[in-house]
Amino acid sequence: GPHDFRLRAGEGEVTIDLTLRSQREPVIHGRDGVSQKSEGAGRASHYYSLTRLKTEGTVRIGKTTHSVSGLTWFDHEWATNQLAAHQTGWDWFSLQFDNGAELMIFQIRTKDGGRDPYSSGTWIAPDGSTRKIDLADFTLEAVEWWPSPKTKGRYPVVWKISIPSLELALTTRARFSEQELAAEPFSYWEGTIAADGQLGKSPLHGKGYLEMTGYAGGIVGMQAK
């Protein structure tokens, strides 16, 4: 299909061989596919996602081969500019829920401790319809932190997400805290999370991915002076 993939990779004693088949059409984020990241021309990206890819294949570790299956989220975002000088990093979530819905949401943090007005997101209903989430529509509250022994960065690993207009209230937790990529030219945290909460009067459970930057120094190569 036009949005299906064969993914193969290997390093040392670990190899993966997966087939990914999209279960719905691409989700277009932002306004007409342009996701603005700060004020001014050019400070934006083109951004779309395949939020629900049925995935099957194998993972080999040493001499043992495991059959695996699940759901994958594919992001494609490209741009020609970087964060503005007053911005210090971002917190970005992608979540797949057991009722068939999904959520992408991010906040861009500013050096004065606030949130940039261009923080936003997209709610994807179980039928595939989408709704843009603006800054005024949601809150993100950090609840618990993990201190990195490598970089001394202090990362929030438990968050509360609230979108009152959807009657959505969630708590997300890192499946394990130590998911920092301590790398050059800058270090950041990204990894797997679990989500539990309410959608209206119904319980809601899901899993997803969280990326956090700017907690362990500057974002080299992406930060305006």
CSV table of C-alpha atoms in Angstrom, one decimal:
chain,number,residue,atom,x,y,z
A,1,GLY,CA,0.0,0.0,0.0
A,2,PRO,CA,1.0,3.7,-0.4
A,3,HIS,CA,1.7,4.0,3.4
A,4,ASP,CA,3.1,0.6,4.2
A,5,PHE,CA,6.8,-0.2,5.0
A,6,ARG,CA,9.2,-3.1,5.3
A,7,LEU,CA,11.7,-2.2,8.1
A,8,ARG,CA,14.9,-4.2,8.5
A,9,ALA,CA,17.9,-3.3,10.7
A,10,GLY,CA,20.7,-5.0,12.6
A,11,GLU,CA,23.5,-4.2,15.0
A,12,GLY,CA,25.7,-6.8,16.7
A,13,GLU,CA,23.5,-9.7,17.9
A,14,VAL,CA,20.2,-7.8,17.5
A,15,THR,CA,18.2,-7.7,14.3
A,16,ILE,CA,14.6,-6.6,13.4
A,17,ASP,CA,12.5,-7.5,10.4
A,18,LEU,CA,9.1,-5.8,10.5
A,19,THR,CA,6.2,-5.2,8.1
A,20,LEU,CA,4.1,-2.1,8.9
A,21,ARG,CA,0.7,-1.6,7.3
A,22,SER,CA,-1.2,1.7,7.8
A,23,GLN,CA,-4.7,1.3,9.2
A,24,ARG,CA,-5.8,4.9,8.3
A,25,GLU,CA,-4.9,7.8,6.1
A,26,PRO,CA,-2.1,10.3,7.1
A,27,VAL,CA,-2.9,12.8,9.8
A,28,ILE,CA,-2.0,16.4,8.7
A,29,HIS,CA,-0.9,18.6,11.6
A,30,GLY,CA,-1.0,22.3,12.0
A,31,ARG,CA,-2.8,24.6,9.5
A,32,ASP,CA,-2.9,23.0,6.1
A,33,GLY,CA,0.1,20.8,7.0
A,34,VAL,CA,2.2,23.7,8.3
A,35,SER,CA,3.1,23.4,12.0
A,36,GLN,CA,4.2,26.8,13.2
A,37,LYS,CA,6.8,26.7,16.0
A,38,SER,CA,7.4,30.4,16.8
A,39,GLU,CA,6.5,33.8,15.5
A,40,GLY,CA,7.9,34.9,12.2
A,41,ALA,CA,8.1,33.6,8.6
A,42,GLY,CA,9.9,30.3,8.2
A,43,ARG,CA,9.8,29.2,11.8
A,44,ALA,CA,7.6,26.2,11.0
A,45,SER,CA,7.7,22.7,9.7
A,46,HIS,CA,5.7,20.5,7.3
A,47,TYR,CA,4.3,17.7,9.5
A,48,TYR,CA,2.2,14.6,9.1
A,49,SER,CA,1.9,11.3,10.9
A,50,LEU,CA,0.7,7.7,10.2
A,51,THR,CA,-0.6,7.1,13.7
A,52,ARG,CA,-1.7,3.5,13.6
A,53,LEU,CA,0.4,1.0,11.6
A,54,LYS,CA,-0.3,-2.7,12.2
A,55,THR,CA,3.1,-4.2,12.7
A,56,GLU,CA,4.3,-7.8,12.5
A,57,GLY,CA,7.6,-9.5,12.2
A,58,THR,CA,10.6,-10.8,14.1
A,59,VAL,CA,13.2,-9.6,16.6
A,60,ARG,CA,16.3,-11.7,16.9
A,61,ILE,CA,18.5,-11.4,20.0
A,62,GLY,CA,21.6,-13.6,19.8
A,63,LYS,CA,20.4,-17.0,18.6
A,64,THR,CA,16.8,-16.5,19.7
A,65,THR,CA,14.1,-15.2,17.3
A,66,HIS,CA,10.9,-13.7,18.7
A,67,SER,CA,7.7,-13.2,16.7
A,68,VAL,CA,6.3,-9.8,17.5
A,69,SER,CA,3.2,-7.8,16.7
A,70,GLY,CA,1.8,-4.4,17.7
A,71,LEU,CA,1.1,-0.9,16.6
A,72,THR,CA,3.6,1.6,15.3
A,73,TRP,CA,3.4,5.4,15.0
A,74,PHE,CA,5.3,7.1,12.1
A,75,ASP,CA,6.2,10.8,12.1
A,76,HIS,CA,7.5,12.8,9.2
A,77,GLU,CA,8.5,16.4,9.9
A,78,TRP,CA,10.9,18.6,8.0
A,79,ALA,CA,11.8,22.2,8.2
A,80,THR,CA,14.5,24.8,7.3
A,81,ASN,CA,14.7,26.8,10.6
A,82,GLN,CA,15.4,26.3,14.3
A,83,LEU,CA,14.0,27.3,17.6
A,84,ALA,CA,13.8,31.0,18.3
A,85,ALA,CA,16.3,32.6,20.7
A,86,HIS,CA,13.7,32.9,23.5
A,87,GLN,CA,12.8,29.2,23.3
A,88,THR,CA,14.7,26.6,25.4
A,89,GLY,CA,13.2,23.2,24.4
A,90,TRP,CA,10.1,21.1,23.9
A,91,ASP,CA,8.0,18.3,25.4
A,92,TRP,CA,6.3,16.2,22.7
A,93,PHE,CA,3.8,13.3,23.2
A,94,SER,CA,2.3,10.8,20.8
A,95,LEU,CA,-0.3,8.4,22.3
A,96,GLN,CA,-2.4,5.5,20.9
A,97,PHE,CA,-5.5,4.7,23.0
A,98,ASP,CA,-7.3,1.4,23.3
A,99,ASN,CA,-10.5,2.9,22.1
A,100,GLY,CA,-9.0,3.6,18.7
A,101,ALA,CA,-8.2,7.3,19.3
A,102,GLU,CA,-4.8,9.0,19.2
A,103,LEU,CA,-3.2,12.2,20.4
A,104,MET,CA,-0.2,14.2,19.4
A,105,ILE,CA,0.6,17.2,21.6
A,106,PHE,CA,3.6,19.3,22.3
A,107,GLN,CA,4.7,22.4,24.3
A,108,ILE,CA,7.7,24.6,23.5
A,109,ARG,CA,9.2,26.0,26.7
A,110,THR,CA,10.5,29.5,26.9
A,111,LYS,CA,13.5,30.8,28.8
A,112,ASP,CA,11.2,32.7,31.2
A,113,GLY,CA,9.6,29.5,32.3
A,114,GLY,CA,6.5,29.9,30.1
A,115,ARG,CA,5.0,28.1,27.1
A,116,ASP,CA,5.3,29.5,23.6
A,117,PRO,CA,1.9,30.4,22.1
A,118,TYR,CA,2.6,28.1,19.1
A,119,SER,CA,2.5,25.0,21.4
A,120,SER,CA,-0.2,22.8,19.9
A,121,GLY,CA,-1.4,19.3,19.0
A,122,THR,CA,-3.9,17.1,17.1
A,123,TRP,CA,-6.7,14.9,18.5
A,124,ILE,CA,-7.5,11.9,16.2
A,125,ALA,CA,-10.9,10.4,17.0
A,126,PRO,CA,-11.6,6.6,16.6
A,127,ASP,CA,-13.2,7.3,13.2
A,128,GLY,CA,-10.0,9.0,12.0
A,129,SER,CA,-11.4,12.6,12.1
A,130,THR,CA,-9.0,15.2,13.5
A,131,ARG,CA,-9.2,18.3,15.7
A,132,LYS,CA,-6.5,20.9,16.1
A,133,ILE,CA,-5.5,21.6,19.7
A,134,ASP,CA,-4.2,25.1,20.4
A,135,LEU,CA,-2.3,26.4,23.4
A,136,ALA,CA,-5.4,27.6,25.3
A,137,ASP,CA,-7.0,24.2,24.9
A,138,PHE,CA,-4.6,22.1,27.0
A,139,THR,CA,-2.4,22.0,30.0
A,140,LEU,CA,0.7,19.9,30.7
A,141,GLU,CA,1.8,19.5,34.3
A,142,ALA,CA,5.1,17.8,35.3
A,143,VAL,CA,4.6,15.7,38.4
A,144,GLU,CA,7.8,13.5,39.0
A,145,TRP,CA,11.4,13.9,37.8
A,146,TRP,CA,14.4,11.7,37.0
A,147,PRO,CA,17.9,13.1,37.5
A,148,SER,CA,20.4,11.8,34.8
A,149,PRO,CA,23.6,10.5,36.4
A,150,LYS,CA,25.4,11.1,33.0
A,151,THR,CA,24.4,14.6,32.1
A,152,LYS,CA,22.8,15.9,35.4
A,153,GLY,CA,19.7,16.8,33.4
A,154,ARG,CA,16.5,16.6,35.4
A,155,TYR,CA,13.7,15.2,33.3
A,156,PRO,CA,9.9,15.0,34.1
A,157,VAL,CA,8.9,11.3,33.7
A,158,VAL,CA,5.3,11.6,35.0
A,159,TRP,CA,3.0,14.2,33.4
A,160,LYS,CA,-0.7,15.2,33.7
A,161,ILE,CA,-2.4,16.1,30.5
A,162,SER,CA,-5.7,18.0,30.5
A,163,ILE,CA,-7.9,19.0,27.5
A,164,PRO,CA,-11.2,20.3,29.0
A,165,SER,CA,-13.0,20.7,25.7
A,166,LEU,CA,-12.6,17.0,25.1
A,167,GLU,CA,-13.3,16.1,28.8
A,168,LEU,CA,-9.9,14.4,28.6
A,169,ALA,CA,-7.7,14.0,31.7
A,170,LEU,CA,-4.6,11.7,31.6
A,171,THR,CA,-1.5,10.8,33.6
A,172,THR,CA,1.4,9.5,31.6
A,173,ARG,CA,4.4,7.6,33.1
A,174,ALA,CA,7.7,6.6,31.7
A,175,ARG,CA,7.8,2.8,31.5
A,176,PHE,CA,11.3,3.2,32.9
A,177,SER,CA,13.1,6.4,33.7
A,178,GLU,CA,16.5,5.9,32.2
A,179,GLN,CA,15.7,6.6,28.5
A,180,GLU,CA,18.1,9.5,28.0
A,181,LEU,CA,20.2,9.7,24.8
A,182,ALA,CA,23.4,11.1,26.2
A,183,ALA,CA,24.9,12.0,22.8
A,184,GLU,CA,26.8,14.6,20.9
A,185,PRO,CA,26.1,17.4,20.0
A,186,PHE,CA,23.3,17.5,22.6
A,187,SER,CA,21.5,15.1,24.9
A,188,TYR,CA,17.8,14.6,25.3
A,189,TRP,CA,15.2,12.1,26.6
A,190,GLU,CA,12.9,10.0,24.4
A,191,GLY,CA,11.2,6.8,25.1
A,192,THR,CA,8.1,4.7,25.9
A,193,ILE,CA,5.3,5.8,28.2
A,194,ALA,CA,2.0,4.5,29.5
A,195,ALA,CA,-1.2,6.6,29.8
A,196,ASP,CA,-4.2,6.2,32.0
A,197,GLY,CA,-7.2,8.5,32.6
A,198,GLN,CA,-10.7,9.5,31.6
A,199,LEU,CA,-12.4,10.6,28.4
A,200,GLY,CA,-15.7,12.0,29.6
A,201,LYS,CA,-17.1,9.4,32.0
A,202,SER,CA,-15.2,6.5,30.3
A,203,PRO,CA,-11.8,5.2,31.4
A,204,LEU,CA,-9.0,5.6,28.9
A,205,HIS,CA,-5.8,3.7,28.6
A,206,GLY,CA,-3.0,3.9,26.1
A,207,LYS,CA,0.7,3.8,25.3
A,208,GLY,CA,3.0,6.1,23.5
A,209,TYR,CA,6.2,8.0,23.1
A,210,LEU,CA,7.6,11.1,24.8
A,211,GLU,CA,10.5,13.3,23.6
A,212,MET,CA,12.0,16.0,25.9
A,213,THR,CA,14.8,18.4,24.9
A,214,GLY,CA,16.6,21.3,26.6
A,215,TYR,CA,16.9,19.7,30.1
A,216,ALA,CA,20.6,18.9,29.8
A,217,GLY,CA,22.0,21.9,28.1
A,218,GLY,CA,21.4,23.7,24.8
A,219,ILE,CA,20.0,22.2,21.6
A,220,VAL,CA,23.1,22.5,19.5
A,221,GLY,CA,22.5,23.2,15.8
A,222,MET,CA,18.7,23.9,16.3
A,223,GLN,CA,18.8,26.9,18.6
A,224,ALA,CA,19.0,30.4,17.4
A,225,LYS,CA,21.5,32.7,19.2
